[in-house]
Short mmCIF file of C-alpha atoms in Angstrom, two decimals:
data_model
loop_
_atom_site.label_atom_id
_atom_site.label_comp_id
_atom_site.label_asym_id
_atom_site.label_seq_id
_atom_site.Cartn_x
_atom_site.Cartn_y
_atom_site.Cartn_z
CA MET A 1 -117.92 -13.60 56.59
CA LYS A 2 -114.51 -12.86 55.19
CA THR A 3 -111.56 -12.83 57.58
CA ALA A 4 -108.69 -10.36 57.35
CA SER A 5 -106.54 -13.06 55.80
CA ASP A 6 -109.21 -13.67 53.15
CA VAL A 7 -109.33 -9.96 52.31
CA PHE A 8 -105.54 -9.85 52.12
CA ARG A 9 -105.50 -12.89 49.85
CA ILE A 10 -108.10 -11.35 47.51
CA ALA A 11 -106.15 -8.07 47.43
CA MET A 12 -102.95 -9.91 46.57
CA LEU A 13 -104.70 -11.85 43.80
CA GLY A 14 -106.10 -8.64 42.34
CA TRP A 15 -102.68 -7.00 42.42
CA CYS A 16 -101.10 -9.97 40.61
CA LEU A 17 -103.78 -9.97 37.93
CA ALA A 18 -103.41 -6.24 37.39
CA ALA A 19 -99.63 -6.50 37.19
CA SER A 20 -99.86 -9.27 34.61
CA MET A 21 -102.31 -7.28 32.47
CA LEU A 22 -100.10 -4.18 32.53
CA SER A 23 -96.83 -6.01 31.88
CA PRO A 24 -95.37 -6.15 28.35
CA VAL A 25 -95.35 -9.28 26.22
CA THR A 26 -92.78 -11.72 27.58
CA VAL A 27 -90.18 -13.09 25.17
CA MET A 28 -88.30 -16.17 26.36
CA ALA A 29 -85.43 -17.97 24.64
CA VAL A 30 -83.91 -21.46 24.68
CA GLU A 31 -80.41 -22.86 25.06
CA PHE A 32 -78.21 -25.07 22.86
CA ALA A 33 -79.36 -28.68 23.27
CA LEU A 34 -76.83 -31.53 23.38
CA VAL A 35 -78.14 -34.06 20.85
CA GLY A 36 -76.87 -37.59 20.22
CA PRO A 37 -74.94 -40.06 22.40
CA ARG A 38 -71.56 -39.61 20.72
CA ALA A 39 -71.42 -35.90 21.51
CA ILE A 40 -72.90 -36.48 24.97
CA GLY A 41 -70.24 -39.08 25.74
CA MET A 42 -67.57 -36.53 24.80
CA GLY A 43 -68.94 -33.85 27.12
CA GLY A 44 -71.18 -32.26 24.49
CA ALA A 45 -68.44 -31.65 21.92
CA GLY A 46 -69.76 -32.20 18.40
CA VAL A 47 -69.25 -29.14 16.20
CA ALA A 48 -65.90 -30.17 14.68
CA VAL A 49 -66.20 -33.96 14.73
CA THR A 50 -69.77 -34.89 13.76
CA THR A 51 -69.66 -36.30 10.23
CA ASP A 52 -72.64 -38.67 10.22
CA ALA A 53 -76.31 -37.80 9.70
CA LEU A 54 -76.42 -35.90 13.02
CA ALA A 55 -74.32 -33.20 11.34
CA THR A 56 -77.67 -31.87 10.12
CA TYR A 57 -78.08 -30.70 13.73
CA TRP A 58 -74.52 -30.09 14.98
CA ASN A 59 -72.87 -28.53 11.95
CA PRO A 60 -74.12 -29.09 8.38
CA ALA A 61 -70.59 -28.61 7.03
CA GLY A 62 -69.66 -31.94 8.64
CA LEU A 63 -71.86 -33.80 6.16
CA ALA A 64 -69.23 -33.27 3.43
CA MET A 65 -66.25 -34.40 5.51
CA LYS A 66 -66.94 -38.10 5.15
CA GLN A 67 -68.28 -39.69 1.98
CA SER A 68 -70.90 -42.02 3.43
CA VAL A 69 -74.59 -42.80 3.45
CA ASP A 70 -76.20 -42.85 6.90
CA PHE A 71 -79.60 -43.57 8.39
CA LEU A 72 -79.77 -42.78 12.10
CA ILE A 73 -82.40 -42.78 14.86
CA GLN A 74 -81.59 -41.12 18.18
CA GLY A 75 -83.09 -39.94 21.44
CA SER A 76 -81.50 -37.69 24.07
CA VAL A 77 -82.75 -36.36 27.42
CA GLN A 78 -81.26 -33.88 29.87
CA GLY A 79 -82.62 -32.67 33.21
CA VAL A 80 -81.23 -30.21 35.76
CA ASP A 81 -82.56 -29.82 39.32
CA ARG A 82 -81.08 -26.47 40.43
CA PHE A 83 -80.50 -25.67 44.10
CA GLY A 84 -82.53 -28.63 45.36
CA PHE A 85 -85.82 -27.66 43.67
CA LYS A 86 -87.24 -31.19 43.89
CA ASP A 87 -86.23 -31.62 47.55
CA ILE A 88 -87.88 -28.31 48.45
CA ILE A 89 -91.11 -29.40 46.76
CA ASP A 90 -90.96 -32.69 48.70
CA ASP A 91 -90.41 -30.83 51.99
CA ILE A 92 -93.37 -28.53 51.29
CA ASP A 93 -95.55 -31.54 50.52
CA ALA A 94 -94.59 -33.05 53.89
CA ILE A 95 -95.94 -30.04 55.82
CA ASP A 96 -99.42 -30.41 57.32
CA THR A 97 -101.17 -27.31 55.94
CA ASN A 98 -104.10 -27.85 58.28
CA ILE A 99 -101.91 -26.71 61.17
CA VAL A 100 -101.53 -22.92 60.92
CA ALA A 101 -98.58 -23.02 63.34
CA ASN A 102 -96.57 -24.45 60.43
CA GLN A 103 -96.71 -21.11 58.62
CA THR A 104 -93.15 -20.16 59.60
CA SER A 105 -91.73 -23.48 58.39
CA LEU A 106 -93.67 -23.25 55.12
CA GLN A 107 -92.50 -19.68 54.54
CA ALA A 108 -88.86 -20.68 55.04
CA LEU A 109 -89.23 -23.30 52.31
CA LEU A 110 -91.03 -20.86 50.01
CA ASP A 111 -88.16 -18.39 50.44
CA LYS A 112 -85.78 -21.08 49.20
CA LEU A 113 -88.08 -21.93 46.31
CA SER A 114 -88.27 -18.23 45.34
CA THR A 115 -84.48 -17.80 45.23
CA PRO A 116 -83.46 -16.76 41.69
CA GLY A 117 -82.26 -19.76 39.71
CA THR A 118 -84.02 -22.37 41.83
CA SER A 119 -85.79 -24.43 39.19
CA PHE A 120 -86.14 -27.68 37.33
CA SER A 121 -85.45 -27.70 33.59
CA GLY A 122 -85.46 -30.38 30.95
CA ILE A 123 -84.26 -30.81 27.37
CA GLY A 124 -85.28 -33.66 25.09
CA ALA A 125 -84.51 -34.45 21.47
CA GLY A 126 -85.39 -37.27 19.15
CA GLY A 127 -85.76 -37.97 15.48
CA VAL A 128 -84.70 -39.62 12.26
CA TYR A 129 -81.64 -38.34 10.39
CA LEU A 130 -80.48 -39.17 6.84
CA LYS A 131 -77.30 -38.40 4.94
CA GLY A 132 -76.05 -39.00 1.39
CA TYR A 133 -73.36 -37.68 -0.92
CA LEU A 134 -72.41 -37.19 -4.56
CA GLY A 135 -68.71 -36.51 -4.99
CA ASN A 136 -67.84 -33.38 -3.00
CA HIS A 137 -71.50 -32.61 -2.41
CA ALA A 138 -73.45 -33.95 0.58
CA PHE A 139 -77.10 -33.84 1.50
CA GLY A 140 -78.99 -34.39 4.72
CA VAL A 141 -82.54 -34.55 6.01
CA ASN A 142 -83.84 -34.76 9.55
CA ILE A 143 -87.33 -35.12 10.96
CA SER A 144 -86.87 -34.31 14.61
CA ASP A 145 -88.18 -32.67 17.75
CA VAL A 146 -86.08 -30.61 20.15
CA ALA A 147 -87.98 -29.67 23.31
CA THR A 148 -86.91 -27.45 26.20
CA GLY A 149 -88.85 -26.55 29.33
CA GLY A 150 -88.63 -25.26 32.87
CA MET A 151 -90.53 -25.04 36.16
CA PHE A 152 -89.87 -22.17 38.57
CA ALA A 153 -91.35 -19.61 40.96
CA PRO A 154 -92.16 -16.50 38.89
CA ARG A 155 -91.95 -14.16 41.91
CA PRO A 156 -91.54 -14.33 45.73
CA MET A 157 -94.06 -16.66 47.34
CA THR A 158 -95.93 -16.08 50.61
CA ALA A 159 -97.56 -18.54 53.01
CA LEU A 160 -100.99 -17.23 54.05
CA ILE A 161 -103.63 -18.40 56.51
CA SER A 162 -107.03 -19.04 54.96
CA GLY A 163 -109.55 -20.09 57.56
CA THR A 164 -107.97 -23.00 59.38
CA SER A 165 -105.38 -23.95 56.76
CA LEU A 166 -102.30 -22.64 55.00
CA VAL A 167 -102.26 -21.54 51.37
CA VAL A 168 -99.58 -20.19 49.02
CA ASP A 169 -100.37 -16.96 47.17
CA THR A 170 -98.34 -17.70 44.01
CA PRO A 171 -98.29 -20.82 41.81
CA LEU A 172 -95.25 -22.21 40.04
CA ASP A 173 -94.87 -21.46 36.33
CA VAL A 174 -94.12 -24.31 33.94
CA GLN A 175 -93.39 -23.62 30.29
CA ALA A 176 -91.86 -25.43 27.35
CA LEU A 177 -91.23 -25.18 23.63
CA GLU A 178 -91.20 -28.08 21.21
CA ALA A 179 -89.41 -27.32 17.95
CA ARG A 180 -90.91 -29.96 15.65
CA GLN A 181 -88.85 -29.65 12.52
CA ALA A 182 -88.10 -30.92 9.08
CA GLY A 183 -84.55 -29.90 8.20
CA PHE A 184 -82.93 -29.98 4.76
CA SER A 185 -79.13 -29.65 4.59
CA TYR A 186 -76.55 -29.16 1.88
CA ALA A 187 -72.77 -29.19 2.27
CA ARG A 188 -69.79 -29.04 -0.04
CA ALA A 189 -66.08 -29.81 0.22
CA LEU A 190 -63.72 -27.17 -1.20
CA ALA A 191 -59.97 -26.53 -1.61
CA GLN A 192 -58.89 -30.16 -1.99
CA ARG A 193 -61.20 -31.18 0.85
CA THR A 194 -59.64 -28.90 3.43
CA VAL A 195 -62.61 -26.51 3.68
CA PHE A 196 -66.22 -27.58 4.18
CA VAL A 197 -69.29 -25.37 4.20
CA GLY A 198 -72.92 -26.21 4.75
CA ALA A 199 -76.37 -24.88 5.57
CA THR A 200 -79.63 -26.26 6.94
CA VAL A 201 -83.08 -24.80 6.31
CA LYS A 202 -85.67 -25.97 8.84
CA VAL A 203 -89.43 -25.76 8.68
CA ILE A 204 -90.29 -25.57 12.38
CA GLN A 205 -93.67 -26.11 13.94
CA GLY A 206 -93.34 -24.54 17.37
CA ALA A 207 -95.60 -25.98 20.08
CA ALA A 208 -95.39 -23.56 23.01
CA TYR A 209 -96.80 -24.51 26.43
CA PHE A 210 -97.51 -22.54 29.60
CA ASN A 211 -99.33 -23.42 32.80
CA GLU A 212 -99.48 -22.52 36.48
CA VAL A 213 -99.09 -25.31 39.04
CA GLN A 214 -100.05 -25.05 42.70
CA VAL A 215 -97.22 -25.70 45.14
CA ILE A 216 -99.40 -27.30 47.81
CA GLY A 217 -100.93 -30.53 46.61
CA ALA A 218 -98.25 -31.20 44.00
CA ASP A 219 -97.51 -34.52 45.77
CA GLY A 220 -93.81 -33.81 45.46
CA THR A 221 -93.84 -34.61 41.76
CA ILE A 222 -92.46 -32.81 38.74
CA LYS A 223 -94.38 -33.91 35.65
CA PHE A 224 -93.99 -31.80 32.53
CA ILE A 225 -96.42 -33.93 30.49
CA ASP A 226 -99.20 -33.61 33.09
CA ASP A 227 -98.51 -29.98 33.96
CA LEU A 228 -98.29 -28.64 30.42
CA LYS A 229 -101.70 -28.02 28.93
CA LYS A 230 -102.83 -27.22 25.39
CA ALA A 231 -100.07 -25.82 23.20
CA GLU A 232 -100.08 -22.67 21.09
CA ILE A 233 -98.98 -23.72 17.58
CA SER A 234 -97.16 -21.57 15.05
CA THR A 235 -94.85 -22.39 12.13
CA LYS A 236 -91.66 -20.59 11.16
CA VAL A 237 -88.46 -21.20 9.16
CA GLY A 238 -85.02 -21.45 10.77
CA VAL A 239 -81.58 -21.25 9.16
CA ASP A 240 -78.30 -22.83 10.35
CA VAL A 241 -74.92 -22.22 8.69
CA GLY A 242 -71.63 -23.97 9.42
CA ALA A 243 -68.03 -24.24 8.28
CA ILE A 244 -65.10 -26.56 8.98
CA TYR A 245 -61.41 -26.10 8.22
CA ARG A 246 -59.10 -29.12 8.20
CA PRO A 247 -55.55 -27.83 7.59
CA SER A 248 -54.09 -31.29 8.21
CA SER A 249 -55.19 -34.79 9.04
CA ARG A 250 -54.60 -34.04 12.72
CA ILE A 251 -56.45 -30.74 13.21
CA ILE A 252 -60.11 -29.85 12.58
CA ILE A 253 -61.68 -26.46 13.37
CA GLY A 254 -65.43 -25.92 13.14
CA VAL A 255 -68.04 -23.25 13.80
CA VAL A 256 -71.82 -23.25 13.49
CA GLY A 257 -74.47 -20.56 13.75
CA LYS A 258 -77.95 -21.85 14.53
CA ASP A 259 -81.30 -20.13 14.02
CA LEU A 260 -79.62 -17.06 12.60
CA ASN A 261 -82.95 -15.56 11.51
CA GLU A 262 -84.40 -15.71 15.07
CA PRO A 263 -87.66 -17.62 14.54
CA THR A 264 -90.21 -16.59 17.18
CA PHE A 265 -93.24 -18.63 18.21
CA ASP A 266 -96.52 -17.62 19.80
CA ALA A 267 -97.08 -18.89 23.33
CA PRO A 268 -100.14 -18.94 25.62
CA GLY A 269 -101.00 -15.75 27.48
CA GLY A 270 -99.58 -13.38 24.86
CA ARG A 271 -96.03 -14.61 25.40
CA GLU A 272 -93.47 -15.38 22.73
CA PHE A 273 -90.70 -17.97 22.74
CA LYS A 274 -87.70 -17.18 20.56
CA LEU A 275 -84.92 -19.30 19.13
CA ASN A 276 -82.11 -16.77 19.52
CA PRO A 277 -79.05 -17.06 17.26
CA GLN A 278 -76.59 -19.49 18.82
CA VAL A 279 -72.93 -19.65 17.81
CA ARG A 280 -70.78 -22.57 18.90
CA GLY A 281 -67.22 -23.38 17.92
CA GLY A 282 -65.10 -26.50 18.18
CA ILE A 283 -61.58 -27.77 17.60
CA ALA A 284 -60.38 -31.36 17.40
CA PHE A 285 -56.88 -32.82 17.50
CA LYS A 286 -55.95 -36.37 16.45
CA PRO A 287 -52.59 -37.38 17.93
CA TYR A 288 -52.98 -40.58 15.94
CA SER A 289 -55.67 -42.07 13.74
CA THR A 290 -57.66 -43.86 16.46
CA LEU A 291 -57.68 -41.10 19.10
CA THR A 292 -59.64 -37.85 18.89
CA LEU A 293 -59.42 -35.03 21.43
CA THR A 294 -62.04 -32.32 21.01
CA PHE A 295 -63.20 -29.09 22.62
CA ASP A 296 -66.43 -27.14 22.03
CA GLY A 297 -67.66 -23.87 23.44
CA ASP A 298 -70.69 -21.64 23.09
CA VAL A 299 -69.59 -18.28 21.75
CA THR A 300 -72.95 -16.77 22.65
CA SER A 301 -74.56 -16.65 26.08
CA ASN A 302 -77.90 -18.36 25.56
CA LYS A 303 -81.07 -17.50 27.45
CA THR A 304 -83.32 -20.27 28.70
CA LEU A 305 -87.01 -20.76 29.50
CA VAL A 306 -86.17 -20.22 33.19
CA PRO A 307 -85.87 -16.46 33.92
CA GLY A 308 -82.46 -15.48 35.23
CA VAL A 309 -80.78 -18.70 34.12
CA LYS A 310 -78.39 -18.49 31.16
CA SER A 311 -76.39 -21.17 29.40
CA ARG A 312 -72.93 -21.06 27.89
CA VAL A 313 -71.49 -24.54 27.91
CA LEU A 314 -67.84 -25.50 27.49
CA SER A 315 -67.23 -29.13 26.52
CA LEU A 316 -64.13 -31.29 26.47
CA GLY A 317 -63.99 -34.87 25.27
CA ALA A 318 -61.97 -37.77 23.90
CA GLU A 319 -62.75 -40.80 21.76
CA GLN A 320 -60.58 -43.89 21.37
CA THR A 321 -61.57 -46.42 18.70
CA LEU A 322 -60.50 -50.06 18.83
CA LEU A 323 -60.39 -52.94 16.34
CA SER A 324 -61.02 -50.80 13.25
CA GLU A 325 -63.81 -48.84 14.97
CA VAL A 326 -65.69 -51.92 16.15
CA PHE A 327 -65.58 -50.29 19.60
CA SER A 328 -65.51 -46.57 20.45
CA LEU A 329 -64.76 -45.51 24.02
CA ARG A 330 -65.61 -41.94 25.00
CA ILE A 331 -65.12 -39.70 28.02
CA GLY A 332 -65.73 -36.01 28.54
CA ALA A 333 -66.77 -33.17 30.79
CA LEU A 334 -68.92 -30.05 30.46
CA LYS A 335 -69.63 -26.92 32.47
CA ASN A 336 -72.08 -24.06 32.18
CA VAL A 337 -69.76 -21.10 32.70
CA GLU A 338 -72.69 -18.67 32.94
CA ASP A 339 -73.62 -20.33 36.25
CA ALA A 340 -70.90 -19.66 38.81
CA LYS A 341 -72.37 -22.31 41.13
CA SER A 342 -72.38 -25.10 38.56
CA ILE A 343 -69.72 -27.78 38.72
CA VAL A 344 -68.03 -29.83 36.02
CA THR A 345 -70.27 -32.67 34.83
CA PRO A 346 -68.38 -35.84 33.80
CA THR A 347 -69.68 -37.89 30.88
CA ALA A 348 -68.88 -41.19 29.19
CA GLY A 349 -70.08 -43.22 26.24
CA LEU A 350 -69.68 -46.38 24.21
CA GLY A 351 -70.14 -47.19 20.54
CA ILE A 352 -70.34 -50.67 18.97
CA ARG A 353 -70.24 -51.35 15.23
CA ILE A 354 -71.37 -54.65 13.72
CA PHE A 355 -70.72 -54.43 9.99
CA ALA A 356 -72.95 -51.54 8.80
CA LEU A 357 -74.99 -51.43 12.03
CA ARG A 358 -73.90 -49.09 14.82
CA PHE A 359 -75.17 -48.63 18.39
CA ASP A 360 -74.14 -45.73 20.62
CA VAL A 361 -74.95 -44.76 24.20
CA GLY A 362 -73.74 -41.83 26.26
CA GLY A 363 -74.54 -40.12 29.53
CA GLY A 364 -73.40 -37.84 32.31
CA TYR A 365 -74.33 -36.78 35.84
CA ASP A 366 -73.85 -33.60 37.88
CA PHE A 367 -73.39 -34.85 41.45
CA ARG A 368 -74.26 -31.50 43.07
CA GLU A 369 -77.18 -30.13 41.07
CA SER A 370 -78.62 -33.60 40.33
CA GLY A 371 -78.40 -32.91 36.63
CA ALA A 372 -78.34 -35.87 34.28
CA LEU A 373 -78.15 -36.41 30.53
CA VAL A 374 -78.39 -39.58 28.50
CA GLY A 375 -78.62 -40.47 24.81
CA PHE A 376 -79.01 -43.52 22.60
CA SER A 377 -78.79 -44.01 18.84
CA MET A 378 -78.95 -46.76 16.26
CA ALA A 379 -77.59 -46.23 12.77
CA MET A 380 -76.85 -47.88 9.45
CA ALA A 381 -73.76 -46.50 7.71
CA PHE A 382 -72.39 -47.39 4.28
#
């Protein structure tokens, strides 16, 4: 025999299913990922100063600034726990759902979890990057993967009584997009090497994921790999264009537009994930040859895979090289100015060069939102 709570639960489930069937196709977008330890160490500033093989990602025009041949492998990871998402999940897991008197306590936690912006998001990037040159012409190739994802409550959540235990009427949504890409870049130096222009054409295999995860029984864990199920695969082409102006040896100004043709990928459940056009600018100043001060900023406000959360990051950094670039010391800071509650995240990094071999590490930590980012690379440069 069904109880009143059972009937209510079934009615709620039917309403949710009907709403989802009547709702339009959902289009989600992703933010600008900070890729590579050098840029991470300088607060995410890389548009005007990246001249190695990672310029195929940051700004293809940078490939022509330095006449070198590079082979680089890198990996970068960033995670942001907004408004104590992980702690709330842990507190929910600690509640004994077999005691119906705990309904009020569970509902208070669900209200926090349902607050707009409360979420966990992650960004990861890795790949192999190559660069070469011929006079004022430069070429680059990258085989890489840039993945973004988020876990969040899609709507307000309610604690219900089912028989002798507590249940939650709404699961968490977890979704992600992997942009598996092969990028081909060309850049050229003009006007006595004061102007540099470049473009990257990317063949992108988009692997889009979506799943629903129950709040109760999650064991307090956040596991994208386990929670994301079979991907929806589609292939598109993306186009990046960049330019750099160096009016003197001390000043560098750069701008890049990424995914200008808006490649859109199919996602499970009739959704679509879009790489919206992203524009980011940067300026660097070199007081003397071994010190670089640089600033980057997103011109566009970028949507993310977490509804209601936008990203527009401002980055400030410095790099001091020592002993003819054998050592590179980096510090920086970044802030998402689209999030009024975010704080400045400090970063730092170190580079070591042994002849043609170069190692770089960089990282940062947001002490309030428990956001962290870290990157590592190994390169051969000639």
